[in-house]
Amino acid sequence: SVLLWEFDDHLIVISAQDGNELSQLTIRDFSITSSVVLKSLDKFAIYAEDLVESQIEHLIINSNDSKSFPVPSGIGMIGVADTNTIRDVVMWEIKGTGIQIGYGSEIRISGGRIIGAGIRFDASIGIHCTGNNGGVHIENTDIIALGTGILIANSSGVGSNREIFISHATIDSNGRGLVIRDNSYVSIIGIWAASSTIDQVFIDENTTAVLSISGGTIFNGGVYECPKVSDWCNGLTVRSGKFILNGVEVRNNNGRGIWIPNKSVTQYHIIACRIFANGQGLNVTGSSFMITNNICNSNQLPNAISGTETSIVLNNLGC
């Protein structure tokens, strides 16, 4: 079945008349096609208020004319979002937000694709965790060609998100790939963060975020354009919080492979990584950090490492 979306409002609205939570719904096996009118970017194909214990699966959300009538936003879980699964949903040329997650716990996004318009500098977001959710799992999902791939932030004002788990997702060809702007614990296994223009992974200032990345690659920053090589086109940029980077290939970023510009970043660990063919491999500062057992090779500029008085930099080759 195909639902034609021919008006400027949410297409499917799910809400309880009495203001209570709605539970145990299954939405599956149809397509939504945007048509006829240009829609506001904050309008969702599926707009669900206080949805819990439910599944949305096997949908296609697209447009029959992506230039004239692009898909604004995909799935919005507004208010409470708890114990919901989004499985194998494919969205094409999203101009707004692919999936927006409210507060609660145990949200699982498995498989599927969220594809933007390829502009990289628009307001589009692939997955937006808006605040106070924990146990969010993003598994084997393509998040490609958006302004921001994944945004983790207290955007709604209800508090920081708690735990976000990203496993073998593809974060590719965005303006920025993964952006953290709150105090979450973010665990990534088998990272693919590549070909974004500004940063592949970015932790903003004024957070106490804890980021753990194990395996995979951070790759190809600025491959499409690099107009500000002084602070764009980087692999991993950390402006606050703490992180551990273990067994990751950081390569072919036109800016810096790993950039830590603020001394307030402490207690981080870069271990057993290969950092090569970047504009600069490491440009880091901070305190109480460890950089051990890494290989650096074929980076255009020499590394710049400061803050070593309270730190350990040991057993590296070429770093």
Coordinates of C-alpha atoms in Angstrom, one line a residue:
S1 CA 0.0 0.0 0.0
V2 CA 1.1 3.6 -0.7
L3 CA -0.2 6.6 1.3
L4 CA 0.1 9.9 -0.6
W5 CA 1.1 12.8 1.6
E6 CA -0.5 15.8 -0.2
F7 CA -0.9 18.4 2.6
D8 CA 1.3 20.5 4.8
D9 CA 0.8 18.8 8.2
H10 CA 1.7 15.5 9.9
L11 CA 0.4 12.6 7.8
I12 CA -0.3 10.0 10.5
V13 CA -0.9 11.3 14.1
I14 CA -1.0 8.9 17.0
S15 CA -2.1 10.3 20.3
A16 CA -4.5 9.3 23.1
Q17 CA -7.6 11.5 23.6
D18 CA -7.2 11.3 27.4
G19 CA -3.5 12.3 27.4
N20 CA -2.3 8.9 28.6
E21 CA 0.4 6.8 26.9
L22 CA -0.5 4.6 23.9
S23 CA 1.0 1.1 24.0
Q24 CA 1.5 -2.1 22.0
L25 CA 0.9 -0.7 18.5
T26 CA 2.4 -2.2 15.4
I27 CA 2.8 -0.1 12.3
R28 CA 4.2 -1.9 9.3
D29 CA 4.4 -2.8 5.6
F30 CA 3.5 0.2 3.6
S31 CA 5.0 3.2 1.8
I32 CA 4.5 7.0 2.3
T33 CA 5.1 9.2 -0.7
S34 CA 5.3 13.0 -0.4
S35 CA 3.5 14.8 -3.2
V36 CA 1.5 17.8 -4.5
V37 CA 2.6 20.5 -1.9
L38 CA 5.9 21.7 -0.3
K39 CA 5.7 20.9 3.4
S40 CA 7.1 22.5 6.5
L41 CA 10.3 20.8 7.8
D42 CA 8.7 20.1 11.2
K43 CA 5.9 17.9 9.8
F44 CA 6.4 14.2 10.3
A45 CA 5.1 11.3 8.2
I46 CA 4.3 9.6 11.5
Y47 CA 3.9 11.8 14.5
A48 CA 3.4 9.8 17.7
E49 CA 2.8 11.3 21.1
D50 CA 3.6 9.3 24.2
L51 CA 4.1 6.1 22.3
V52 CA 5.4 3.1 24.3
E53 CA 6.0 -0.7 23.9
S54 CA 5.4 -0.4 20.1
Q55 CA 6.9 -1.3 16.8
I56 CA 7.3 0.6 13.5
E57 CA 8.8 -1.6 10.8
H58 CA 9.2 -2.2 7.1
L59 CA 8.2 1.2 5.8
I60 CA 9.4 3.3 2.9
I61 CA 9.2 7.1 3.2
N62 CA 9.9 8.9 -0.1
S63 CA 8.8 11.6 -2.6
N64 CA 7.6 11.4 -6.1
D65 CA 9.4 14.7 -6.8
S66 CA 12.2 15.3 -4.2
K67 CA 13.0 18.8 -5.6
S68 CA 9.5 20.2 -5.4
F69 CA 7.9 18.1 -2.6
P70 CA 10.7 16.6 -0.5
V71 CA 10.0 14.5 2.6
P72 CA 10.2 17.0 5.5
S73 CA 10.5 14.6 8.5
G74 CA 10.1 10.9 9.1
I75 CA 9.1 9.5 12.5
G76 CA 8.6 11.7 15.5
M77 CA 8.3 10.1 18.9
I78 CA 7.2 13.2 20.9
G79 CA 6.9 13.3 24.7
V80 CA 7.3 9.9 26.2
A81 CA 9.2 7.4 24.0
D82 CA 9.8 4.1 25.8
T83 CA 10.4 0.5 24.7
N84 CA 9.8 1.2 21.0
T85 CA 11.5 -0.4 18.0
I86 CA 12.0 1.1 14.6
R87 CA 13.1 -1.7 12.2
D88 CA 14.1 -1.6 8.6
V89 CA 12.5 1.7 7.7
V90 CA 13.9 3.4 4.7
M91 CA 13.7 7.2 4.2
W92 CA 14.9 9.0 1.1
E93 CA 16.1 12.6 0.7
I94 CA 14.9 13.8 4.1
K95 CA 15.0 17.6 4.6
G96 CA 14.0 17.8 8.2
T97 CA 14.6 15.1 10.9
G98 CA 14.6 11.4 10.1
I99 CA 13.8 10.0 13.6
Q100 CA 13.2 12.2 16.6
I101 CA 13.3 10.6 20.0
G102 CA 11.6 12.0 23.1
Y103 CA 12.2 11.0 26.8
G104 CA 12.1 7.6 28.3
S105 CA 14.2 4.5 27.7
E106 CA 14.9 1.4 25.5
I107 CA 14.5 2.8 21.9
R108 CA 15.9 0.5 19.3
I109 CA 16.6 1.6 15.7
S110 CA 17.6 -1.5 13.7
G111 CA 18.6 -1.6 10.0
G112 CA 17.0 0.7 7.4
R113 CA 18.4 3.9 5.9
I114 CA 18.0 7.6 6.6
I115 CA 19.2 9.4 3.5
G116 CA 19.3 13.2 3.2
A117 CA 19.4 15.5 0.2
G118 CA 23.2 15.5 0.0
I119 CA 23.5 19.2 0.8
R120 CA 25.5 18.7 4.0
F121 CA 24.9 22.3 5.2
D122 CA 21.1 22.3 5.6
A123 CA 19.1 21.8 8.9
S124 CA 18.5 18.1 8.3
I125 CA 19.2 15.6 11.1
G126 CA 19.2 11.8 10.7
I127 CA 18.5 10.7 14.3
H128 CA 17.9 13.3 17.0
C129 CA 17.9 12.2 20.7
T130 CA 16.2 15.3 22.2
G131 CA 16.8 14.6 25.9
N132 CA 16.4 12.3 28.9
N133 CA 16.4 9.0 27.1
G134 CA 18.6 6.0 27.9
G135 CA 19.1 2.6 26.5
V136 CA 18.9 4.0 22.9
H137 CA 20.3 1.4 20.5
I138 CA 21.2 2.3 16.9
E139 CA 22.2 -0.9 15.0
N140 CA 23.2 -1.5 11.4
T141 CA 21.5 1.7 10.1
D142 CA 22.7 3.9 7.3
I143 CA 22.7 7.6 8.1
I144 CA 23.9 9.5 5.1
A145 CA 24.0 12.8 3.3
L146 CA 22.4 15.0 6.0
G147 CA 23.3 18.2 7.8
T148 CA 23.9 16.3 11.0
G149 CA 23.9 12.5 11.1
I150 CA 23.2 11.8 14.7
L151 CA 22.5 14.6 17.3
I152 CA 22.5 13.7 21.0
A153 CA 21.5 16.8 23.0
N154 CA 19.2 18.2 25.6
S155 CA 17.2 20.0 22.9
S156 CA 13.9 19.7 24.7
G157 CA 15.1 20.9 28.1
V158 CA 14.1 17.8 30.0
G159 CA 17.7 16.8 30.8
S160 CA 20.7 15.0 29.3
N161 CA 20.3 11.7 27.6
R162 CA 21.8 8.8 29.5
E163 CA 23.2 5.9 27.5
I164 CA 23.4 5.6 23.7
F165 CA 24.7 2.5 22.0
I166 CA 25.7 2.6 18.3
S167 CA 26.7 -0.7 16.7
H168 CA 27.9 -1.0 13.1
A169 CA 26.0 1.9 11.8
T170 CA 27.1 3.8 8.7
I171 CA 27.5 7.6 9.4
D172 CA 28.6 9.0 6.0
S173 CA 28.7 12.1 3.9
N174 CA 27.1 14.5 6.3
G175 CA 28.0 18.1 7.4
R176 CA 28.9 16.6 10.8
G177 CA 28.6 12.9 11.5
L178 CA 27.9 12.3 15.2
V179 CA 27.4 15.3 17.4
I180 CA 27.2 15.1 21.2
R181 CA 26.0 18.2 23.1
D182 CA 25.0 16.7 26.5
N183 CA 26.4 14.5 29.3
S184 CA 25.6 11.1 27.8
Y185 CA 27.6 7.9 27.9
V186 CA 27.9 7.0 24.2
S187 CA 29.3 3.6 23.3
I188 CA 30.2 2.8 19.6
I189 CA 31.3 -0.6 18.4
G190 CA 32.7 -0.9 14.8
I191 CA 32.4 2.8 13.9
W192 CA 32.1 3.9 10.3
A193 CA 32.1 7.7 10.4
A194 CA 33.3 9.0 7.1
S195 CA 33.3 11.7 4.4
S196 CA 31.6 14.4 6.4
T197 CA 32.8 18.0 5.9
I198 CA 33.3 19.5 9.3
D199 CA 33.8 16.6 11.8
Q200 CA 33.2 12.9 11.7
V201 CA 32.6 12.7 15.4
F202 CA 32.2 15.9 17.5
I203 CA 31.8 16.5 21.3
D204 CA 30.8 20.2 21.9
E205 CA 32.0 22.4 24.7
N206 CA 30.5 22.4 28.2
T207 CA 29.6 18.7 28.5
T208 CA 30.6 15.9 30.7
A209 CA 30.1 13.3 28.0
V210 CA 31.8 10.0 28.1
L211 CA 32.5 8.5 24.7
S212 CA 33.8 4.9 24.1
I213 CA 34.8 3.9 20.5
S214 CA 36.1 0.4 19.9
G215 CA 37.1 -0.7 16.4
G216 CA 36.2 0.6 12.9
T217 CA 37.3 3.7 11.1
I218 CA 37.0 7.5 11.2
F219 CA 37.8 8.4 7.6
N220 CA 37.9 10.8 4.7
G221 CA 36.9 14.1 6.4
G222 CA 36.4 16.9 3.9
V223 CA 36.5 14.7 0.8
Y224 CA 33.7 16.6 -0.9
E225 CA 34.9 20.1 0.1
C226 CA 37.2 21.6 2.8
P227 CA 36.7 25.4 2.8
K228 CA 38.1 25.9 6.3
V229 CA 40.9 23.5 6.8
S230 CA 42.0 25.4 9.9
D231 CA 39.1 23.9 11.9
W232 CA 37.0 21.7 9.5
C233 CA 37.5 18.4 7.8
N234 CA 38.5 16.6 11.0
G235 CA 38.2 13.0 12.2
L236 CA 37.4 13.1 15.9
T237 CA 37.1 16.6 17.6
V238 CA 36.6 16.7 21.4
R239 CA 36.0 20.0 23.1
S240 CA 34.9 18.7 26.5
G241 CA 34.2 15.4 28.3
K242 CA 36.2 12.2 28.3
F243 CA 36.7 9.4 25.8
I244 CA 38.5 6.2 25.0
L245 CA 39.5 5.4 21.4
N246 CA 40.6 1.7 21.0
G247 CA 41.7 0.0 17.8
V248 CA 40.3 2.5 15.4
E249 CA 41.8 3.5 12.0
V250 CA 41.8 7.3 11.8
R251 CA 42.8 8.0 8.2
N252 CA 42.6 10.3 5.2
N253 CA 41.0 13.2 7.0
N254 CA 42.0 16.5 5.3
G255 CA 42.1 18.3 8.6
R256 CA 43.2 16.7 11.8
G257 CA 42.8 13.0 12.6
I258 CA 42.2 13.7 16.3
W259 CA 41.8 17.3 17.6
I260 CA 41.5 18.2 21.2
P261 CA 41.8 22.0 21.4
N262 CA 40.7 22.5 25.1
K263 CA 42.8 21.9 28.2
S264 CA 39.7 21.0 30.1
V265 CA 39.5 17.6 28.3
T266 CA 41.0 15.1 30.7
Q267 CA 41.4 11.4 31.4
Y268 CA 41.1 10.3 27.8
H269 CA 42.9 7.3 26.3
I270 CA 44.0 6.7 22.7
I271 CA 45.2 3.1 22.4
A272 CA 46.2 0.7 19.6
C273 CA 45.0 3.0 16.8
R274 CA 46.5 3.6 13.3
I275 CA 46.5 7.3 12.5
F276 CA 47.6 7.9 9.0
A277 CA 47.3 10.0 5.8
N278 CA 45.6 12.9 7.6
G279 CA 46.4 16.6 7.2
Q280 CA 47.7 16.3 10.8
G281 CA 47.5 13.1 12.8
L282 CA 47.2 14.3 16.4
N283 CA 46.7 17.9 17.7
V284 CA 45.8 17.4 21.3
T285 CA 46.1 18.9 24.8
G286 CA 44.5 18.3 28.2
S287 CA 45.7 16.5 31.3
S288 CA 45.8 13.0 32.8
F289 CA 45.6 11.3 29.4
M290 CA 47.2 8.3 27.9
I291 CA 48.4 7.9 24.3
T292 CA 49.9 4.4 23.9
N293 CA 50.7 1.7 21.4
N294 CA 49.6 3.7 18.3
I295 CA 51.1 3.9 14.8
C296 CA 51.2 7.3 13.1
N297 CA 52.3 7.4 9.4
S298 CA 52.1 9.6 6.3
N299 CA 50.3 12.6 8.0
Q300 CA 51.2 15.9 6.3
L301 CA 52.0 17.9 9.4
P302 CA 53.8 16.6 12.5
N303 CA 51.8 15.9 15.7
A304 CA 51.3 18.5 18.3
I305 CA 50.8 17.0 21.8
S306 CA 50.8 19.2 24.9
G307 CA 49.8 18.6 28.5
T308 CA 52.1 15.7 28.8
E309 CA 53.4 16.7 32.3
T310 CA 50.5 14.8 33.9
S311 CA 50.0 12.2 31.2
I312 CA 51.6 9.2 29.6
V313 CA 52.7 9.1 25.9
L314 CA 54.4 5.8 25.4
N315 CA 55.2 2.9 23.1
N316 CA 53.9 4.7 19.9
L317 CA 55.5 4.4 16.5
G318 CA 55.8 7.7 14.6
C319 CA 53.4 9.5 17.0

